Coordinates of C-alpha atoms in Angstrom, one line a residue:
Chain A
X222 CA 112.4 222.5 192.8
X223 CA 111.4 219.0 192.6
X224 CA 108.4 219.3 191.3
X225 CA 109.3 221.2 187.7
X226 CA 111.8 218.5 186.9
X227 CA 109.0 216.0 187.6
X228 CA 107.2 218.1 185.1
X229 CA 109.9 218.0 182.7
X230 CA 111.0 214.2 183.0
X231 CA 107.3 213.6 182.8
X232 CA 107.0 215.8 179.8
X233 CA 110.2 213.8 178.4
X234 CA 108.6 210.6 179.0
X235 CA 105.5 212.1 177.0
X236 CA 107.7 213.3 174.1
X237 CA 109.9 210.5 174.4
X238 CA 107.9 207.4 175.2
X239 CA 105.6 207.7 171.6
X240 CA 109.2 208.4 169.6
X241 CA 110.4 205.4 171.3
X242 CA 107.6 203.2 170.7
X243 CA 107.1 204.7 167.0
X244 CA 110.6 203.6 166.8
X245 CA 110.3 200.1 167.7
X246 CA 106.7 199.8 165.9
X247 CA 108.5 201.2 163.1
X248 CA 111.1 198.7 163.1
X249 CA 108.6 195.9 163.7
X250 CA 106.5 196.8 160.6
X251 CA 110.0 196.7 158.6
X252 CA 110.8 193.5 159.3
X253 CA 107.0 192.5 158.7
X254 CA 108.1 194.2 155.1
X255 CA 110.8 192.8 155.0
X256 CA 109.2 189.2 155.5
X257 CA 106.6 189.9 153.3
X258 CA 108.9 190.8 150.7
X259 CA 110.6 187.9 151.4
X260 CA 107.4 186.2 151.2
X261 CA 106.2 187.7 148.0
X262 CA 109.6 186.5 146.2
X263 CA 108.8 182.7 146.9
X264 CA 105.4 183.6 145.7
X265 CA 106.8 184.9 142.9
X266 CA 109.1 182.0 142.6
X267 CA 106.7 179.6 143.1
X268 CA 104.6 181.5 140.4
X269 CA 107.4 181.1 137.8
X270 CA 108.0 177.4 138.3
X271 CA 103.8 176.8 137.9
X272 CA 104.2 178.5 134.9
X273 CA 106.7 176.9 133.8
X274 CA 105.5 173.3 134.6
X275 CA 102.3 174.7 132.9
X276 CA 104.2 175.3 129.8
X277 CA 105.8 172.1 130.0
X278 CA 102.9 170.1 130.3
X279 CA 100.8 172.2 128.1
X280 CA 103.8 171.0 125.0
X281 CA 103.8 167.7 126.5
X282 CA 99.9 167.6 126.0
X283 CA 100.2 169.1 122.5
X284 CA 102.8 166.3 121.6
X285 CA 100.3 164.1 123.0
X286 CA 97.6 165.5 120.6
X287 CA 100.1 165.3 117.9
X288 CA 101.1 161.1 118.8
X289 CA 97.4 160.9 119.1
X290 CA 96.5 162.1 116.1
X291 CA 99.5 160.3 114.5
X292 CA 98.6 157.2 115.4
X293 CA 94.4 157.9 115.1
X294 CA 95.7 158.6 111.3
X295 CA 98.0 155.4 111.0
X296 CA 94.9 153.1 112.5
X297 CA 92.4 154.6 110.3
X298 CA 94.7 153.8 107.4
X299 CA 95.8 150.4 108.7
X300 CA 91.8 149.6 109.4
X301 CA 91.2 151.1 105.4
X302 CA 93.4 148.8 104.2
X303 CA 92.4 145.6 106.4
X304 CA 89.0 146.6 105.3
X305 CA 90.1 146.6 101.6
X306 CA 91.4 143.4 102.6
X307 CA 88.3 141.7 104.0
X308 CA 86.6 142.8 100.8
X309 CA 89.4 141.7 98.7
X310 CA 89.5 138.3 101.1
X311 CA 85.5 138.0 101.2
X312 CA 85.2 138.4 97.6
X313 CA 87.8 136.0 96.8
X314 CA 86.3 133.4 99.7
X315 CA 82.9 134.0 97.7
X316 CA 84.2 133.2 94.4
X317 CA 86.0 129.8 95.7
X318 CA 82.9 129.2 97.9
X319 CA 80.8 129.2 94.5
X320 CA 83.7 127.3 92.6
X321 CA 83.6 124.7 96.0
X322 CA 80.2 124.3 95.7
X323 CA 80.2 123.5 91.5
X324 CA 83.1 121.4 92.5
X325 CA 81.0 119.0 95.2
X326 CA 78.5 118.9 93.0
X327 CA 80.6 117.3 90.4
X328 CA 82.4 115.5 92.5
X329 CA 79.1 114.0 94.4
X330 CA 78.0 112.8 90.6
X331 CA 80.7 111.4 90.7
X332 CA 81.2 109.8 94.3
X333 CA 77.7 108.0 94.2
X334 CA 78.0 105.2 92.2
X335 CA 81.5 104.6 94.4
X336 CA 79.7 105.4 97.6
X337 CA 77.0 102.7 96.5
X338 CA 79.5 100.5 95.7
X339 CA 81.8 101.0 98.8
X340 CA 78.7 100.5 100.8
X341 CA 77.9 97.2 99.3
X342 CA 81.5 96.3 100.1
X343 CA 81.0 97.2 103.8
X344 CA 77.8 95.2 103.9
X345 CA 80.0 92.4 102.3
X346 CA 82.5 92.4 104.7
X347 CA 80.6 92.8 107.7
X348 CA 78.9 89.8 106.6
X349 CA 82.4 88.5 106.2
X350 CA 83.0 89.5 110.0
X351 CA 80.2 88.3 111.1
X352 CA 80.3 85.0 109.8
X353 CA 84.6 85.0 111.0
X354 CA 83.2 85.8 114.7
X355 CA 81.0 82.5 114.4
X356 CA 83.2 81.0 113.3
X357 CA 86.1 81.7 115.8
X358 CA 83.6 82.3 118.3
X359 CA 82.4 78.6 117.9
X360 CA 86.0 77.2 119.2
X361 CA 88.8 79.7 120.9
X362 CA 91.2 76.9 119.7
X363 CA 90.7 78.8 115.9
X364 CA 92.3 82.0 117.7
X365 CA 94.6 80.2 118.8
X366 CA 95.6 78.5 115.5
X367 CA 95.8 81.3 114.2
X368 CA 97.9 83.3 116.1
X369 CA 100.7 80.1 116.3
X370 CA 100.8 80.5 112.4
X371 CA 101.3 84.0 112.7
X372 CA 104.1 83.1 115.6
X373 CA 105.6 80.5 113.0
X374 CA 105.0 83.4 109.7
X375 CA 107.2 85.9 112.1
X376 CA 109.9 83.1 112.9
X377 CA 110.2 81.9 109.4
X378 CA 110.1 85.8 108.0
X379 CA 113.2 86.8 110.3
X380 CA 114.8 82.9 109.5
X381 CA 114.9 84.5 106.1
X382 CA 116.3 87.6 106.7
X383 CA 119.2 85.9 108.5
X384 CA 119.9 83.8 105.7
X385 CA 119.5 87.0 103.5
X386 CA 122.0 88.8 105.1
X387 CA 124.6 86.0 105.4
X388 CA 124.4 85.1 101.9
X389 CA 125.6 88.8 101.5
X390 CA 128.3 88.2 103.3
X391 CA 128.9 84.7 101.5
X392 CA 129.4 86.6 98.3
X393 CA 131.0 89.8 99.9
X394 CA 134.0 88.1 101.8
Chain B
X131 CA 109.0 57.4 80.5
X132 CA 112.3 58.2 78.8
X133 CA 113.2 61.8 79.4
X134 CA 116.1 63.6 78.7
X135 CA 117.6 66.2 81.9
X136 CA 120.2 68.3 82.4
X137 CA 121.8 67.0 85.5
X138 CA 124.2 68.0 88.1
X139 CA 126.3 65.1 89.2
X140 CA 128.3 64.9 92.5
X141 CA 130.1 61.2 92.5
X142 CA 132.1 61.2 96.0
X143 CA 134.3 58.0 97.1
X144 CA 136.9 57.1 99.9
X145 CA 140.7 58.0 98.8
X146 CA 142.7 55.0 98.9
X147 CA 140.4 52.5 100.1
X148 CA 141.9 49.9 98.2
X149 CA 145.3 50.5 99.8
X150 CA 143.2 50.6 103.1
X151 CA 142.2 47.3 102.3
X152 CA 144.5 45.5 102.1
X153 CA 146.0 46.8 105.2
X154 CA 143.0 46.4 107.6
X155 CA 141.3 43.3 108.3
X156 CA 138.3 42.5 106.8
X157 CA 136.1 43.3 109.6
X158 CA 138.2 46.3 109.9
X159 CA 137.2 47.1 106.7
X160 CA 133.7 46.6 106.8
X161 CA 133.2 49.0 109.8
X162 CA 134.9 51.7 107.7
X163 CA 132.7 51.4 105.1
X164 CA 129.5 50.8 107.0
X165 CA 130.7 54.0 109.2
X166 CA 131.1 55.9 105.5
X167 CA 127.7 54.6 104.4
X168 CA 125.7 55.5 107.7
X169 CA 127.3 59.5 107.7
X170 CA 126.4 59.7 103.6
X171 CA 123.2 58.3 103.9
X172 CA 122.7 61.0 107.1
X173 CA 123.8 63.7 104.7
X174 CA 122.5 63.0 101.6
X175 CA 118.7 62.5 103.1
X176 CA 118.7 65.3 105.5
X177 CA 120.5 67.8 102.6
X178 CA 117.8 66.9 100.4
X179 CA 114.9 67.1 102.5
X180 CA 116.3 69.8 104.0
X181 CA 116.2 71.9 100.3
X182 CA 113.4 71.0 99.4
X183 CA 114.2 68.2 96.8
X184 CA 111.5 65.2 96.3
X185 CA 114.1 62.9 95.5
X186 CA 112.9 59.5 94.3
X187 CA 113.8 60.1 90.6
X188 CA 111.3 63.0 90.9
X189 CA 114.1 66.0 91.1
X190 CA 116.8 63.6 92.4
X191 CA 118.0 60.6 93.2
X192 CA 121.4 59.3 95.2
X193 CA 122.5 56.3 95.4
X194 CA 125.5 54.5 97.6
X195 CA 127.5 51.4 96.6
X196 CA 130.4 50.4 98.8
X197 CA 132.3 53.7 99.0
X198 CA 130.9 56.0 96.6
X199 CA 127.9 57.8 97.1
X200 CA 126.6 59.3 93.7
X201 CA 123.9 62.2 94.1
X202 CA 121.7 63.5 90.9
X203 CA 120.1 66.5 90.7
X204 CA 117.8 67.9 88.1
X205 CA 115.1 70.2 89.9
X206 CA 115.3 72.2 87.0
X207 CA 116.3 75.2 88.6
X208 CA 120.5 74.5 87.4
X209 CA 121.8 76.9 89.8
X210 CA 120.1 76.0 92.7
X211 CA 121.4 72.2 91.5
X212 CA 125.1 73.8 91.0
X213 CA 125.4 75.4 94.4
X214 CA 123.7 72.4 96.3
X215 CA 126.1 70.4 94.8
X216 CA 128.9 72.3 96.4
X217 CA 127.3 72.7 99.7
X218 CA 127.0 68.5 99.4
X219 CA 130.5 68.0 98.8
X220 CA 131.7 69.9 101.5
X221 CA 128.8 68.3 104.2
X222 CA 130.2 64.9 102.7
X223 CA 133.8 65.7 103.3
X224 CA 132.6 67.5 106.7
X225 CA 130.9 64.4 107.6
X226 CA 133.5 62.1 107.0
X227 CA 135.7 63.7 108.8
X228 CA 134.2 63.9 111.8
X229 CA 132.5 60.3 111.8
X230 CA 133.6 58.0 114.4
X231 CA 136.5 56.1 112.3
X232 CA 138.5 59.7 111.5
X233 CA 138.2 60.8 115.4
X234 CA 139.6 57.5 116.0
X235 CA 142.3 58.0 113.6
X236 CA 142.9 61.8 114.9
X237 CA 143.2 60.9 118.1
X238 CA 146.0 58.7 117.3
X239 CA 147.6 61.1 115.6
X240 CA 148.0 59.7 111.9
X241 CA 146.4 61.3 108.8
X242 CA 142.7 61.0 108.6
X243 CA 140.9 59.1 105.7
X244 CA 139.6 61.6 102.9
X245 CA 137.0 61.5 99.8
X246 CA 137.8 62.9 96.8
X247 CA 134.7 64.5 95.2
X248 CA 133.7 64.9 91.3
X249 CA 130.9 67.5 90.0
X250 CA 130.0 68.1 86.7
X251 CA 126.8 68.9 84.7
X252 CA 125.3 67.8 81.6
X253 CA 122.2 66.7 79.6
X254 CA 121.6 62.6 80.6
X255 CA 118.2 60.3 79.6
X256 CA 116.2 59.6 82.9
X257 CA 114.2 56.2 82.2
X258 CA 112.5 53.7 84.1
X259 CA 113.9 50.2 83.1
X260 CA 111.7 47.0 82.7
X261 CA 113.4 45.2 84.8
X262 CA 112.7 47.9 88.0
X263 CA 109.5 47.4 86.9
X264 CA 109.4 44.0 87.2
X265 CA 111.1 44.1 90.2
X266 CA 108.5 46.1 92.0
X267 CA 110.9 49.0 92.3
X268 CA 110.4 51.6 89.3
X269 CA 113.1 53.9 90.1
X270 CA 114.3 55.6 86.9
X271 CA 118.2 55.2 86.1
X272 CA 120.1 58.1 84.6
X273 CA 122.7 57.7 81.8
X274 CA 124.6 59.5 79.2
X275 CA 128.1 60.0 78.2
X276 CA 128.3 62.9 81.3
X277 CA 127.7 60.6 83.8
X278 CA 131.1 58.8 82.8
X279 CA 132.9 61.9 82.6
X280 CA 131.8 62.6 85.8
X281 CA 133.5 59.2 87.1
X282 CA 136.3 60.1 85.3
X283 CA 136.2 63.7 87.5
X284 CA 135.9 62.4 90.7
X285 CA 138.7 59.9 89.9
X286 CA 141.4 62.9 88.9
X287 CA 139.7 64.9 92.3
X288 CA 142.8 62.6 94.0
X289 CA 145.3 64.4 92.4
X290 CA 143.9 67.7 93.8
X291 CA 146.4 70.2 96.4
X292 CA 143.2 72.3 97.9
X293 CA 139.9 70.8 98.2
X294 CA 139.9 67.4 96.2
X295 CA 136.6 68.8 94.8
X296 CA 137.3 68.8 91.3
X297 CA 134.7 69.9 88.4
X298 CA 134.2 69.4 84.4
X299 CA 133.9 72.7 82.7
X300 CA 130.1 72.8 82.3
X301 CA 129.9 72.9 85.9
X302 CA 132.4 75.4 86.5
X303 CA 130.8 77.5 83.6
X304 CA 127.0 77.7 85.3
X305 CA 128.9 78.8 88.7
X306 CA 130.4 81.7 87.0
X307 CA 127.3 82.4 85.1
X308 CA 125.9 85.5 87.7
X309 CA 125.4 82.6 89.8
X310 CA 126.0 84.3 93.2
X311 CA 128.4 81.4 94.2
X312 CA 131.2 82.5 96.2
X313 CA 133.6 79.8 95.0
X314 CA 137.3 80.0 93.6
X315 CA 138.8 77.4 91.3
X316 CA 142.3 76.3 90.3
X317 CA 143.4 76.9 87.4
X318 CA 142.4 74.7 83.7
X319 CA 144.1 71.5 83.8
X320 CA 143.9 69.1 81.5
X321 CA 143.3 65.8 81.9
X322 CA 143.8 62.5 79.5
X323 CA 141.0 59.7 80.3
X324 CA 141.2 56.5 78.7
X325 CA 138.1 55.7 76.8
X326 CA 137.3 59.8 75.9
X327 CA 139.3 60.3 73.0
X328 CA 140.0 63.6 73.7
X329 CA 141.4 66.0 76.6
X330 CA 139.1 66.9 79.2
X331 CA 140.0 70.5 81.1
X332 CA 138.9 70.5 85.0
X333 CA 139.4 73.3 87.6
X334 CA 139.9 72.4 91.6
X335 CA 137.6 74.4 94.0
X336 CA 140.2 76.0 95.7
X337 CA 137.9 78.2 98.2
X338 CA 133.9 77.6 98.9
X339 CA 132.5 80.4 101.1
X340 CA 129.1 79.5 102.5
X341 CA 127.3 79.6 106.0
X342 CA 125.1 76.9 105.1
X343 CA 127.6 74.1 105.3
X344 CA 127.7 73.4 109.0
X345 CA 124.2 75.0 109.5
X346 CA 122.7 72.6 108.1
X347 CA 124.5 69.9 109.1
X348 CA 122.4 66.8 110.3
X349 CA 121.1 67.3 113.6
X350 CA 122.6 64.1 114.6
X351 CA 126.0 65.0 113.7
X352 CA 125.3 68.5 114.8
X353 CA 126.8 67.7 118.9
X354 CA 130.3 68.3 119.1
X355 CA 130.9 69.2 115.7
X356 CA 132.5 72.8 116.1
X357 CA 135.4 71.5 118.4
X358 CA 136.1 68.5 116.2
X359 CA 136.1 70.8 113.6
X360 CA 138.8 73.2 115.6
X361 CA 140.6 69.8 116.8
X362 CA 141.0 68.7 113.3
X363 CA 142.0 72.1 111.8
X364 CA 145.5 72.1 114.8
X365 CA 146.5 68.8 113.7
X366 CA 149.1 68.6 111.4
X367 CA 148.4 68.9 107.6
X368 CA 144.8 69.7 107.9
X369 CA 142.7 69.9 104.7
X370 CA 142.5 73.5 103.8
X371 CA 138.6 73.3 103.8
X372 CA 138.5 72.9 107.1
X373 CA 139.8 76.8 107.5
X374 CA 137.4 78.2 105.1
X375 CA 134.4 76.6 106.5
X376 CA 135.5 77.3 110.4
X377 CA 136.4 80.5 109.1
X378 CA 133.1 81.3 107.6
X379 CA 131.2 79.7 110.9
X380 CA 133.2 82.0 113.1
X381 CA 132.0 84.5 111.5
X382 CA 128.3 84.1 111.4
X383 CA 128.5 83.5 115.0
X384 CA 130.3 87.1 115.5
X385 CA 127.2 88.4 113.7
X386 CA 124.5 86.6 115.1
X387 CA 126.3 86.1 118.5
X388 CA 127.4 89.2 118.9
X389 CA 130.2 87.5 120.6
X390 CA 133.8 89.3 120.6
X391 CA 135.6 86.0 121.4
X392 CA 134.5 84.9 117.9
X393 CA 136.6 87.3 116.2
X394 CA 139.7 86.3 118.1
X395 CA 139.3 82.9 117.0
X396 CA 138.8 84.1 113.3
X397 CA 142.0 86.1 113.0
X398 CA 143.6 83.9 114.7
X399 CA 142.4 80.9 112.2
X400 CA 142.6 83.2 109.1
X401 CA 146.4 83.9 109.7
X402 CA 147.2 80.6 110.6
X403 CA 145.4 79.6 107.0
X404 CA 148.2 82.4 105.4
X405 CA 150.6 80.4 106.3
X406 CA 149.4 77.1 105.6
X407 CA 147.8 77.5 102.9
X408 CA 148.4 77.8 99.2
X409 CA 145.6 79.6 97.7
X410 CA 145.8 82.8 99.9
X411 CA 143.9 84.9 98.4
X412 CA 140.6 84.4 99.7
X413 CA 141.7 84.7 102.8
X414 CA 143.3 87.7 102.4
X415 CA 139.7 89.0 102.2
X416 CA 138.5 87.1 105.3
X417 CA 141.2 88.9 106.7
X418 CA 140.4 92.2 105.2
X419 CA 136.5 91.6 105.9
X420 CA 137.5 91.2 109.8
X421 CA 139.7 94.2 110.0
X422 CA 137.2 96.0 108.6
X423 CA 134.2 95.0 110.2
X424 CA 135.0 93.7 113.6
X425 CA 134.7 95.8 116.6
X426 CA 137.3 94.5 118.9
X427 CA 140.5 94.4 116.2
X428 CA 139.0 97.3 113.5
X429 CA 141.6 98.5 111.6
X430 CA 140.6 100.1 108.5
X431 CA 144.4 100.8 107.2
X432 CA 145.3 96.8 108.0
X433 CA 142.2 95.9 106.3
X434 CA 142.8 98.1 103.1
X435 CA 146.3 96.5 103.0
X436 CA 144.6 93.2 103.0
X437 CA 142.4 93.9 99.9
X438 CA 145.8 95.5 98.4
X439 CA 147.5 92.2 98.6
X440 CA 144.2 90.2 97.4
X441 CA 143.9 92.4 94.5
X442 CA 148.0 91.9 93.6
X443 CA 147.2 88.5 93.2
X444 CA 144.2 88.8 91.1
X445 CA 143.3 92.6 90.2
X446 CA 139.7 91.8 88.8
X447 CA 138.4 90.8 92.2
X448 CA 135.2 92.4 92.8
X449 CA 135.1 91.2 96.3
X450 CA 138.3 92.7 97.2
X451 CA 137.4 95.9 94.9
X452 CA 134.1 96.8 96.8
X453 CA 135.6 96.7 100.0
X454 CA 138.5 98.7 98.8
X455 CA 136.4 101.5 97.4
X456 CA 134.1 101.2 100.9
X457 CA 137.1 101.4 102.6
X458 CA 138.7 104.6 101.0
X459 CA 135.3 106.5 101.4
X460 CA 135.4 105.9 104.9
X461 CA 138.8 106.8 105.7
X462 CA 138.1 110.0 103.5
X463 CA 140.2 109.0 100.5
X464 CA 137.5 109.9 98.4
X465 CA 139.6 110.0 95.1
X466 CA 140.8 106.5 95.6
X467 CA 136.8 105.4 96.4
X468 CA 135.7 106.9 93.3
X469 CA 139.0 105.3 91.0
X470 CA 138.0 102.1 93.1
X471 CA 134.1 102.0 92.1
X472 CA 135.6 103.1 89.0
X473 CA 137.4 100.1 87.9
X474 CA 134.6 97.9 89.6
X475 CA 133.0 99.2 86.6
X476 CA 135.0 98.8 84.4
X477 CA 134.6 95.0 84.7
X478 CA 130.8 94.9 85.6
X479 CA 129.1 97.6 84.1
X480 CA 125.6 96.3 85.7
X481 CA 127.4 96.6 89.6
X482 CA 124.7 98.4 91.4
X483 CA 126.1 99.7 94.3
X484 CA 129.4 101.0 92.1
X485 CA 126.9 103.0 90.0
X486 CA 125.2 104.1 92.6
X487 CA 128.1 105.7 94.5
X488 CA 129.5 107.4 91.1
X489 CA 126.4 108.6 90.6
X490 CA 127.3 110.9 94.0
X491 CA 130.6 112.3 92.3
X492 CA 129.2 112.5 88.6
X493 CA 126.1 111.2 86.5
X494 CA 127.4 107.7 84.9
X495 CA 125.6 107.0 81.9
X496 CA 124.0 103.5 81.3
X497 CA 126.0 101.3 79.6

């Protein structure tokens, strides 16, 4: 009697024991789907922000391009017209460099006689030097002369210019 | 050689000596005039040397005979002559008054002894006479009819209320002749001399403004001379030089000095002069001048009342005019400048400094 429910608890187990564990490998492998799932929706996510920060950049790089060009455009045409002004400027600097040189040319026909002269009139008065340093240098007591008659020139000069100023007031009172 | 000059002739000579003679005793007397002689002599050389004259008969000559002194000068230059003339009467009358017999007298208290002064100019024949000649001493003597007019001036100089500096009307002619002279005369008076046949007109220097007077003092009588000067002037009836020429000396020394205590003293001494004094109205402008300019007592309303009262007595004042228009423009009454250098104007077309300012308001066209 023992023995056939044996049997039949053991033939339960065999029936039962797979369900069971089909059960929980069932359930396992859901929530593994589920996960994934899960997983696949950041992906997603994830996928939509790239592509979005793709798109933004890839404007941002267009406006970029655009500035670039812009401003490639604005430099040529700033450089064209500097250039236009270097040839305007170099011309011009030509043309006054010519007139310049006609200009010393006349003006050295005219500045040689005066040079020559102006010369002689340095030679003159270095001569003029020269012989004022031997004579000063002969005797310090010249120097010294000298500078008292400049002492009593400055004394007398500013004597004057006191009396100027109080015969203002002479005729202003 | 006989040449004819026109001269400018200061005769100076003790008031009442003759009175003063007969009261003191002979050697009395003498002392007096030896004192008199030695401080003309003093000022007479050193004023001459000191300008720049030759002297010897050259461009002048002076001469001193009991107690006149008698100065001639003829440098050619007449009003250079004219306004050393004037700077020798007052050194003469400066010198006098503080020589050794005055401060004697002031210190006792009685009136001091004063010299009446005569100026005039006129044409006079320089010549050397043969007798100088023969003498060894060929000094030219002057003469001419203007020399004894000019005796005749000095004389009436007695007679005088201000300075006792009187002048013929040549004389007072070449000072108002653009001379640059600040000096102020009386009215004309006329005057009968005996022996002229006709009547002579004279004017009385009332005021003489000029820093050169005690300056250039001699340097002998130079000690001391300032507080005589300020003794004499607080005495009872002082001679109403005195304040003009203390006045004027108080003021240079506020300039030069830069000395506040200066301008005290001149206030002081101006207002004192208001009261004392006849002729005010030169010193109305002192006044104004010191209101005006000072630093420790500027008051620019008290000195434009000053030049309002100066110009009340004589409204032609160009003095008094300039200072009133520089006045107004620096108190902001620009309307009243501009009227002011206006009527300046009016009387001297030439005044530089008048045109000058109009020329800020509006063009002035040349006269």
């Amino acid at each position: 009697m023992n023995q056939p429910n044996f049997i039949i608890l053991l033939l339960f187990l065999l029936v039962l024991g797979p369900l069971i564990y089909q059960l929980l490998f069932q359930r396992k492998v859901e929530r593994k789907i589920a996960e994934m799932e899960k997983g696949i929706a950041n992906l997603l996510d994830n996928y939509n922000s790239l592509i979005n920060a793709k798109n933004v950049l890839a404007n941002k790089v267009l406006t970029i391009q655009k500035a670039t060009d812009y401003f490639q455009k604005t430099v040529d045409d700033k450089v064209k017209n500097l250039h236009q002004m270097f040839n305007s400027v170099g011309e011009k600097t030509n043309l006054l460099y010519k007139e310049r040189e006609a200009l010393i040319e006349k003006v050295q026909t005219h500045v040689k006689p005066l040079t020559a002269s102006l010369e002689d009139l340095k030679n003159q008065f270095n001569k003029l030097q020269e012989s004022m340093k031997k004579v000063f240098g002969q005797n310090d007591e010249k120097w010294t002369e000298l500078a008292n008659h400049l002492d009593y020139f400055s004394d007398e000069i500013q004597k004057m210019k006191d009396h100027i100023r109080e015969r203002n007031i002479d005729c202003e009172l | 050689m006989e040449r004819t000059v026109t001269a400018t002739m200061l005769f100076a000579d003790l008031m009442n000596s003759t009175e003063m003679a007969k009261i003191l005793t002979l050697q009395e007397y003498n002392e007096m005039i030896v004192d008199f002689q030695t401080t003309m002599f003093e000022v007479a050389s050193n004023h001459l040397a000191h300008y720049g004259y030759k002297g010897n008969g050259e461009d002048a000559e002076w001469s001193i005979v009991g107690d006149e002194i008698r100065v001639f000068l003829y440098s050619g230059a007449h009003v250079f002559d004219v306004r050393n003339a004037l700077i020798m009467a007052l050194k003469i009358k400066l010198g006098w008054l503080t020589s050794a017999f005055n401060q004697r007298i002031l210190k006792e208290g009685r009136l001091v002894s004063r010299i009446g002064v005569g100026i005039n100019s006129g044409k006079v024949i320089k010549d050397v006479r043969p007798w100088r000649e023969k003498l060894g001493r060929p000094q030219p003597n002057v003469e001419g009819y203007a020399i004894n007019l000019t005796k005749r001036i000095e004389s009436s100089s007695r007679s005088g209320r201000a300075y006792q500096v009187t002048v013929g009307d040549s004389f007072f002619r070449l000072c108002g002749n653009g001379a640059n002279i600040n000096v102020e005369f009386s009215r004309p008076q006329t005057f009968e001399f005996k022996g002229l046949g006709q009547n002579i007109t004279l004017y009385e220097v009332v005021s003489f403004i000029n820093h050169e007077i005690v300056t250039t003092m001699p340097p002998s009588m130079q000690p001391g001379l300032i507080e005589k000067m300020e003794y004499a002037v607080a005495q009872p009836m002082p001679e109403p030089w005195i304040f003009y020429t203390l006045l004027r000396y108080y003021i240079s020394k506020t300039l030069s000095a830069k000395d506040e205590t200066f301008e005290g003293k001149a206030i002081k001494l101006a207002r004192e002069a208001v009261d004392a004094l006849e002729h005010k109205r030169t010193l109305y402008n002192f006044l104004g001048w010191l209101h005006a300019y000072s630093k420790k007592f500027r008051d620019l309303d008290l000195a434009f009342q000053y030049y309002d009262k100066s110009l009340q007595l004589n409204p032609r004042d160009q003095k008094a005019l300039l200072h009133r228009a520089r006045l107004a423009e620096r108190m902001g009454h620009n309307d009243i400048s501009k009227r002011t250098y206006e009527e300046i104007l009016f009387y001297n077309p030439y005044h530089h400094e008048a045109r000058k300012k109009l020329n800020g308001y509006f063009p002035v066209q040349a006269p």
